[in-house]
PDB file of C-alpha atoms and ligand atoms in Angstrom:
ATOM      1  CA  MET A  70     -20.832  22.889 -46.755  1.00  0.00           C
ATOM      2  CA  LYS A  71     -21.048  23.784 -42.930  1.00  0.00           C
ATOM      3  CA  ARG A  72     -18.152  23.859 -41.149  1.00  0.00           C
ATOM      4  CA  PRO A  73     -17.285  20.705 -39.408  1.00  0.00           C
ATOM      5  CA  LEU A  74     -17.771  20.721 -35.581  1.00  0.00           C
ATOM      6  CA  VAL A  75     -17.082  16.806 -35.015  1.00  0.00           C
ATOM      7  CA  ALA A  76     -13.612  15.239 -35.986  1.00  0.00           C
ATOM      8  CA  ILE A  77     -13.813  11.454 -36.590  1.00  0.00           C
ATOM      9  CA  LEU A  78     -10.237  10.086 -36.666  1.00  0.00           C
ATOM     10  CA  MET A  79      -9.266   6.511 -37.149  1.00  0.00           C
ATOM     11  CA  GLY A  80      -5.778   4.424 -36.936  1.00  0.00           C
ATOM     12  CA  SER A  81      -6.074   2.805 -40.379  1.00  0.00           C
ATOM     13  CA  ASP A  82      -8.819   2.772 -42.991  1.00  0.00           C
ATOM     14  CA  SER A  83      -9.557  -0.802 -42.458  1.00  0.00           C
ATOM     15  CA  ASP A  84     -11.804   1.262 -39.370  1.00  0.00           C
ATOM     16  CA  LEU A  85     -13.734   2.827 -42.199  1.00  0.00           C
ATOM     17  CA  GLU A  86     -16.276   0.352 -42.323  1.00  0.00           C
ATOM     18  CA  VAL A  87     -17.301   0.440 -38.482  1.00  0.00           C
ATOM     19  CA  MET A  88     -16.204   3.952 -37.818  1.00  0.00           C
ATOM     20  CA  SER A  89     -18.695   5.049 -40.863  1.00  0.00           C
ATOM     21  CA  GLU A  90     -22.071   3.927 -38.776  1.00  0.00           C
ATOM     22  CA  GLY A  91     -20.999   7.141 -36.624  1.00  0.00           C
ATOM     23  CA  THR A  92     -21.476   9.379 -39.744  1.00  0.00           C
ATOM     24  CA  VAL A  93     -24.747   8.020 -40.599  1.00  0.00           C
ATOM     25  CA  ILE A  94     -26.312   9.354 -37.389  1.00  0.00           C
ATOM     26  CA  LEU A  95     -24.338  12.259 -37.692  1.00  0.00           C
ATOM     27  CA  LYS A  96     -25.995  12.778 -40.412  1.00  0.00           C
ATOM     28  CA  ASP A  97     -29.755  12.119 -39.505  1.00  0.00           C
ATOM     29  CA  PHE A  98     -28.996  14.547 -37.181  1.00  0.00           C
ATOM     30  CA  GLY A  99     -27.306  17.182 -39.214  1.00  0.00           C
ATOM     31  CA  VAL A 100     -23.970  17.306 -37.726  1.00  0.00           C
ATOM     32  CA  SER A 101     -21.525  18.428 -39.915  1.00  0.00           C
ATOM     33  CA  CYS A 102     -18.219  16.217 -39.636  1.00  0.00           C
ATOM     34  CA  GLU A 103     -15.377  15.240 -41.388  1.00  0.00           C
ATOM     35  CA  MET A 104     -13.209  12.302 -41.046  1.00  0.00           C
ATOM     36  CA  LYS A 105      -9.464  11.603 -41.278  1.00  0.00           C
ATOM     37  CA  VAL A 106      -7.031   8.548 -40.523  1.00  0.00           C
ATOM     38  CA  LEU A 107      -4.084   9.374 -38.173  1.00  0.00           C
ATOM     39  CA  SER A 108      -2.299   6.490 -36.542  1.00  0.00           C
ATOM     40  CA  ALA A 109      -1.246   7.212 -33.091  1.00  0.00           C
ATOM     41  CA  HIS A 110       1.808   5.021 -33.302  1.00  0.00           C
ATOM     42  CA  ARG A 111       2.422   5.701 -37.553  1.00  0.00           C
ATOM     43  CA  SER A 112       1.807   9.421 -37.788  1.00  0.00           C
ATOM     44  CA  PRO A 113       2.327  10.724 -34.304  1.00  0.00           C
ATOM     45  CA  GLU A 114       2.516  14.297 -35.865  1.00  0.00           C
ATOM     46  CA  LEU A 115       0.059  14.229 -38.200  1.00  0.00           C
ATOM     47  CA  VAL A 116      -1.824  13.714 -35.295  1.00  0.00           C
ATOM     48  CA  SER A 117      -0.852  16.405 -32.840  1.00  0.00           C
ATOM     49  CA  ARG A 118      -0.997  18.908 -35.572  1.00  0.00           C
ATOM     50  CA  PHE A 119      -3.786  17.737 -36.978  1.00  0.00           C
ATOM     51  CA  VAL A 120      -5.535  18.403 -33.317  1.00  0.00           C
ATOM     52  CA  LYS A 121      -3.668  20.878 -32.373  1.00  0.00           C
ATOM     53  CA  GLN A 122      -5.220  22.831 -35.278  1.00  0.00           C
ATOM     54  CA  ALA A 123      -8.820  22.017 -34.662  1.00  0.00           C
ATOM     55  CA  ARG A 124     -10.237  24.394 -32.492  1.00  0.00           C
ATOM     56  CA  SER A 125      -9.379  27.248 -34.466  1.00  0.00           C
ATOM     57  CA  ARG A 126     -11.262  25.442 -37.549  1.00  0.00           C
ATOM     58  CA  GLY A 127     -14.227  24.795 -35.689  1.00  0.00           C
ATOM     59  CA  ILE A 128     -14.276  21.211 -34.139  1.00  0.00           C
ATOM     60  CA  GLN A 129     -15.604  20.949 -31.143  1.00  0.00           C
ATOM     61  CA  VAL A 130     -15.936  17.003 -30.566  1.00  0.00           C
ATOM     62  CA  PHE A 131     -13.261  14.381 -31.410  1.00  0.00           C
ATOM     63  CA  ILE A 132     -14.263  10.818 -31.827  1.00  0.00           C
ATOM     64  CA  CYS A 133     -11.749   8.534 -31.714  1.00  0.00           C
ATOM     65  CA  GLY A 134     -11.369   4.547 -33.433  1.00  0.00           C
ATOM     66  CA  ALA A 135      -8.629   2.427 -33.001  1.00  0.00           C
ATOM     67  CA  GLY A 136      -7.709  -1.049 -32.685  1.00  0.00           C
ATOM     68  CA  GLY A 137      -5.300  -3.398 -31.062  1.00  0.00           C
ATOM     69  CA  ALA A 138      -2.871  -0.698 -29.010  1.00  0.00           C
ATOM     70  CA  ALA A 139      -5.481   1.918 -29.592  1.00  0.00           C
ATOM     71  CA  HIS A 140      -3.624   4.930 -28.354  1.00  0.00           C
ATOM     72  CA  LEU A 141      -5.409   7.565 -30.740  1.00  0.00           C
ATOM     73  CA  ALA A 142      -7.940   8.326 -28.344  1.00  0.00           C
ATOM     74  CA  GLY A 143      -5.356   9.170 -25.574  1.00  0.00           C
ATOM     75  CA  ALA A 144      -3.030  10.525 -27.835  1.00  0.00           C
ATOM     76  CA  VAL A 145      -5.597  13.386 -29.177  1.00  0.00           C
ATOM     77  CA  ALA A 146      -6.616  13.984 -25.919  1.00  0.00           C
ATOM     78  CA  ALA A 147      -3.104  14.430 -24.351  1.00  0.00           C
ATOM     79  CA  HIS A 148      -3.046  17.678 -27.218  1.00  0.00           C
ATOM     80  CA  THR A 149      -6.730  19.293 -26.760  1.00  0.00           C
ATOM     81  CA  THR A 150      -8.533  20.544 -23.298  1.00  0.00           C
ATOM     82  CA  LEU A 151     -12.440  19.487 -26.365  1.00  0.00           C
ATOM     83  CA  PRO A 152     -13.789  16.159 -25.527  1.00  0.00           C
ATOM     84  CA  VAL A 153     -12.318  13.366 -26.456  1.00  0.00           C
ATOM     85  CA  ILE A 154     -14.399  10.129 -27.650  1.00  0.00           C
ATOM     86  CA  GLY A 155     -12.608   6.790 -27.459  1.00  0.00           C
ATOM     87  CA  VAL A 156     -14.079   4.122 -29.712  1.00  0.00           C
ATOM     88  CA  PRO A 157     -11.919   0.523 -29.202  1.00  0.00           C
ATOM     89  CA  LEU A 158     -12.066  -1.671 -32.693  1.00  0.00           C
ATOM     90  CA  ASN A 159     -12.154  -5.099 -32.284  1.00  0.00           C
ATOM     91  CA  ALA A 160      -8.890  -5.521 -34.997  1.00  0.00           C
ATOM     92  CA  SER A 161      -6.650  -8.225 -33.908  1.00  0.00           C
ATOM     93  CA  ALA A 162      -6.511 -11.831 -32.321  1.00  0.00           C
ATOM     94  CA  LEU A 163      -7.429 -10.597 -29.313  1.00  0.00           C
ATOM     95  CA  GLY A 164     -11.167  -9.240 -29.967  1.00  0.00           C
ATOM     96  CA  GLY A 165     -11.135  -5.656 -29.302  1.00  0.00           C
ATOM     97  CA  LEU A 166      -9.879  -6.782 -25.070  1.00  0.00           C
ATOM     98  CA  ASP A 167      -7.179  -4.853 -25.965  1.00  0.00           C
ATOM     99  CA  ALA A 168      -8.191  -2.012 -27.669  1.00  0.00           C
ATOM    100  CA  LEU A 169     -11.235  -1.489 -25.240  1.00  0.00           C
ATOM    101  CA  LEU A 170      -8.250  -1.425 -21.855  1.00  0.00           C
ATOM    102  CA  ALA A 171      -5.851   0.742 -23.853  1.00  0.00           C
ATOM    103  CA  THR A 172      -8.660   2.935 -24.822  1.00  0.00           C
ATOM    104  CA  VAL A 173     -10.679   3.233 -21.268  1.00  0.00           C
ATOM    105  CA  GLN A 174      -7.097   3.331 -18.868  1.00  0.00           C
ATOM    106  CA  MET A 175      -6.323   6.627 -19.155  1.00  0.00           C
ATOM    107  CA  PRO A 176      -4.240   8.492 -16.229  1.00  0.00           C
ATOM    108  CA  ALA A 177      -5.908  10.529 -14.131  1.00  0.00           C
ATOM    109  CA  GLY A 178      -5.701  14.004 -15.683  1.00  0.00           C
ATOM    110  CA  THR A 179      -6.601  12.745 -19.270  1.00  0.00           C
ATOM    111  CA  PRO A 180      -9.743  11.815 -19.828  1.00  0.00           C
ATOM    112  CA  VAL A 181     -11.321   9.666 -22.609  1.00  0.00           C
ATOM    113  CA  ALA A 182     -14.858   9.024 -22.449  1.00  0.00           C
ATOM    114  CA  THR A 183     -14.954   5.353 -23.725  1.00  0.00           C
ATOM    115  CA  VAL A 184     -18.046   3.328 -25.411  1.00  0.00           C
ATOM    116  CA  ALA A 185     -18.897   0.059 -26.467  1.00  0.00           C
ATOM    117  CA  VAL A 186     -16.790  -1.783 -28.860  1.00  0.00           C
ATOM    118  CA  GLY A 187     -17.275  -1.749 -32.503  1.00  0.00           C
ATOM    119  CA  LYS A 188     -20.073  -0.752 -34.361  1.00  0.00           C
ATOM    120  CA  ALA A 189     -22.331   0.368 -31.441  1.00  0.00           C
ATOM    121  CA  GLY A 190     -20.151   2.175 -29.858  1.00  0.00           C
ATOM    122  CA  ALA A 191     -19.396   3.955 -33.080  1.00  0.00           C
ATOM    123  CA  ARG A 192     -23.331   4.878 -32.717  1.00  0.00           C
ATOM    124  CA  ASN A 193     -22.765   5.868 -29.447  1.00  0.00           C
ATOM    125  CA  ALA A 194     -19.451   7.608 -29.667  1.00  0.00           C
ATOM    126  CA  ALA A 195     -21.893   9.947 -32.769  1.00  0.00           C
ATOM    127  CA  LEU A 196     -25.135   9.533 -30.486  1.00  0.00           C
ATOM    128  CA  LEU A 197     -22.710  11.202 -27.131  1.00  0.00           C
ATOM    129  CA  ALA A 198     -21.405  14.556 -29.405  1.00  0.00           C
ATOM    130  CA  CYS A 199     -24.507  15.214 -29.907  1.00  0.00           C
ATOM    131  CA  GLN A 200     -25.418  15.082 -26.909  1.00  0.00           C
ATOM    132  CA  ILE A 201     -22.543  17.219 -25.906  1.00  0.00           C
ATOM    133  CA  LEU A 202     -23.014  19.594 -28.315  1.00  0.00           C
ATOM    134  CA  ALA A 203     -26.901  19.925 -27.728  1.00  0.00           C
ATOM    135  CA  LEU A 204     -25.384  21.704 -24.086  1.00  0.00           C
ATOM    136  CA  HIS A 205     -25.622  24.944 -26.535  1.00  0.00           C
ATOM    137  CA  SER A 206     -28.577  23.857 -29.613  1.00  0.00           C
ATOM    138  CA  ALA A 207     -32.059  23.874 -28.298  1.00  0.00           C
ATOM    139  CA  GLY A 208     -32.534  22.429 -32.018  1.00  0.00           C
ATOM    140  CA  LEU A 209     -30.369  19.435 -31.595  1.00  0.00           C
ATOM    141  CA  ARG A 210     -31.704  18.763 -28.696  1.00  0.00           C
ATOM    142  CA  LYS A 211     -35.306  18.413 -29.750  1.00  0.00           C
ATOM    143  CA  LYS A 212     -34.082  16.323 -32.199  1.00  0.00           C
ATOM    144  CA  LEU A 213     -32.453  13.981 -29.074  1.00  0.00           C
ATOM    145  CA  GLU A 214     -35.691  14.126 -27.315  1.00  0.00           C
ATOM    146  CA  ALA A 215     -37.221  13.081 -30.610  1.00  0.00           C
ATOM    147  CA  PHE A 216     -34.623  10.207 -30.694  1.00  0.00           C
ATOM    148  CA  LYS A 217     -35.471   9.031 -27.555  1.00  0.00           C
ATOM    149  CA  GLU A 218     -39.174   8.898 -27.971  1.00  0.00           C
ATOM    150  CA  LYS A 219     -38.754   6.730 -30.928  1.00  0.00           C
ATOM    151  CA  LEU A 220     -36.416   4.179 -28.808  1.00  0.00           C
ATOM    152  CA  VAL A 221     -39.492   3.803 -26.165  1.00  0.00           C
ATOM    153  CA  ALA A 222     -41.904   3.975 -29.260  1.00  0.00           C
ATOM    154  CA  GLY A 223     -39.759   0.766 -30.063  1.00  0.00           C
ATOM    155  CA  ILE A 224     -39.577  -1.144 -27.178  1.00  0.00           C
ATOM    156  CA  ILE A 225     -43.702  -0.884 -26.787  1.00  0.00           C
ATOM    157  CA  LYS A 226     -44.458  -2.176 -29.988  1.00  0.00           C
ATOM    158  CA  LYS A 227     -41.373  -5.480 -29.396  1.00  0.00           C
ATOM    159  CA  ASN A 228     -43.901  -5.825 -26.261  1.00  0.00           C
ATOM    160  CA  GLN A 229     -47.337  -5.634 -28.510  1.00  0.00           C
ATOM    161  CA  GLN A 230     -45.512  -8.151 -30.749  1.00  0.00           C
ATOM    162  CA  LEU A 231     -44.303 -10.122 -28.023  1.00  0.00           C
ATOM    163  CA  GLU A 232     -48.341 -10.260 -26.352  1.00  0.00           C
ATOM    164  CA  LYS A 233     -49.344 -11.087 -30.106  1.00  0.00           C
ATOM    165  CA  GLU A 234     -46.801 -14.223 -30.715  1.00  0.00           C
ATOM    166  CA  LEU A 235     -47.959 -15.684 -26.572  1.00  0.00           C
ATOM    167  CA  ARG A 236     -51.157 -15.477 -27.440  1.00  0.00           C
ATOM    168  CA  ALA A 237     -51.087 -17.015 -30.802  1.00  0.00           C
TER     169      ALA A 237
HETATM  170  C1  RP5 B 439      -4.503  -0.056 -35.517  1.00  0.00           C
HETATM  171  O1  RP5 B 439      -4.274  -1.119 -36.086  1.00  0.00           O
HETATM  172  C2  RP5 B 439      -5.609   0.729 -36.381  1.00  0.00           C
HETATM  173  O2  RP5 B 439      -6.645   1.477 -36.148  1.00  0.00           O
HETATM  174  C3  RP5 B 439      -6.496  -0.544 -36.893  1.00  0.00           C
HETATM  175  O3  RP5 B 439      -7.798  -0.724 -36.260  1.00  0.00           O
HETATM  176  C4  RP5 B 439      -5.375  -1.295 -36.537  1.00  0.00           C
HETATM  177  C5  RP5 B 439      -4.920  -2.121 -37.679  1.00  0.00           C
HETATM  178  O4  RP5 B 439      -4.503  -1.384 -38.593  1.00  0.00           O
HETATM  179  P1  RP5 B 439      -3.823  -2.332 -40.385  1.00  0.00           P
HETATM  180  O5  RP5 B 439      -2.908  -2.436 -40.035  1.00  0.00           O
HETATM  181  O6  RP5 B 439      -5.123  -2.112 -40.499  1.00  0.00           O
HETATM  182  O7  RP5 B 439      -3.669  -0.518 -41.186  1.00  0.00           O
HETATM  183  O8  RP5 B 439      -4.017   0.970 -35.566  1.00  0.00           O
END
């Protein structure tokens, strides 16, 4: 098995369904990853130990998903200079707005690249991780270019379908 390049962390196993969206994307792009439940509030020492050892194990990008007070991405970013992507999750009565604000509003000096709330965010976090890794991988860059071309082809097809329906 290849050494993981991306660590996907989540605050609870209740986040697994959403965060698994990212693993599907990474698998499609042939990027190895590992997944762990680590909570900024329930297990702060484990978070710090994991993050401090990650670079020496080959990790290059962190993706952190959490709901509610959602401090995981920020807590990870506090311990590393590796890029950290935060995925706010809808896990409380506030519908994810709480997690979005907690993840995005980092103080200057400790950046977290925050993506959208929920599954779209989990997917985009994985794509962004691939784009970061592609800075040093021509193979990965080609796969990303092919992915973009597929997006364009999808839009063209939708317009053809729309025209057909309007003409009918
Ligand atoms: C957050 O609290 C987790 O990331 C999760 O989204 C939320 C609820 O966790 P559980 O009570 O389901 O373990 O820290």
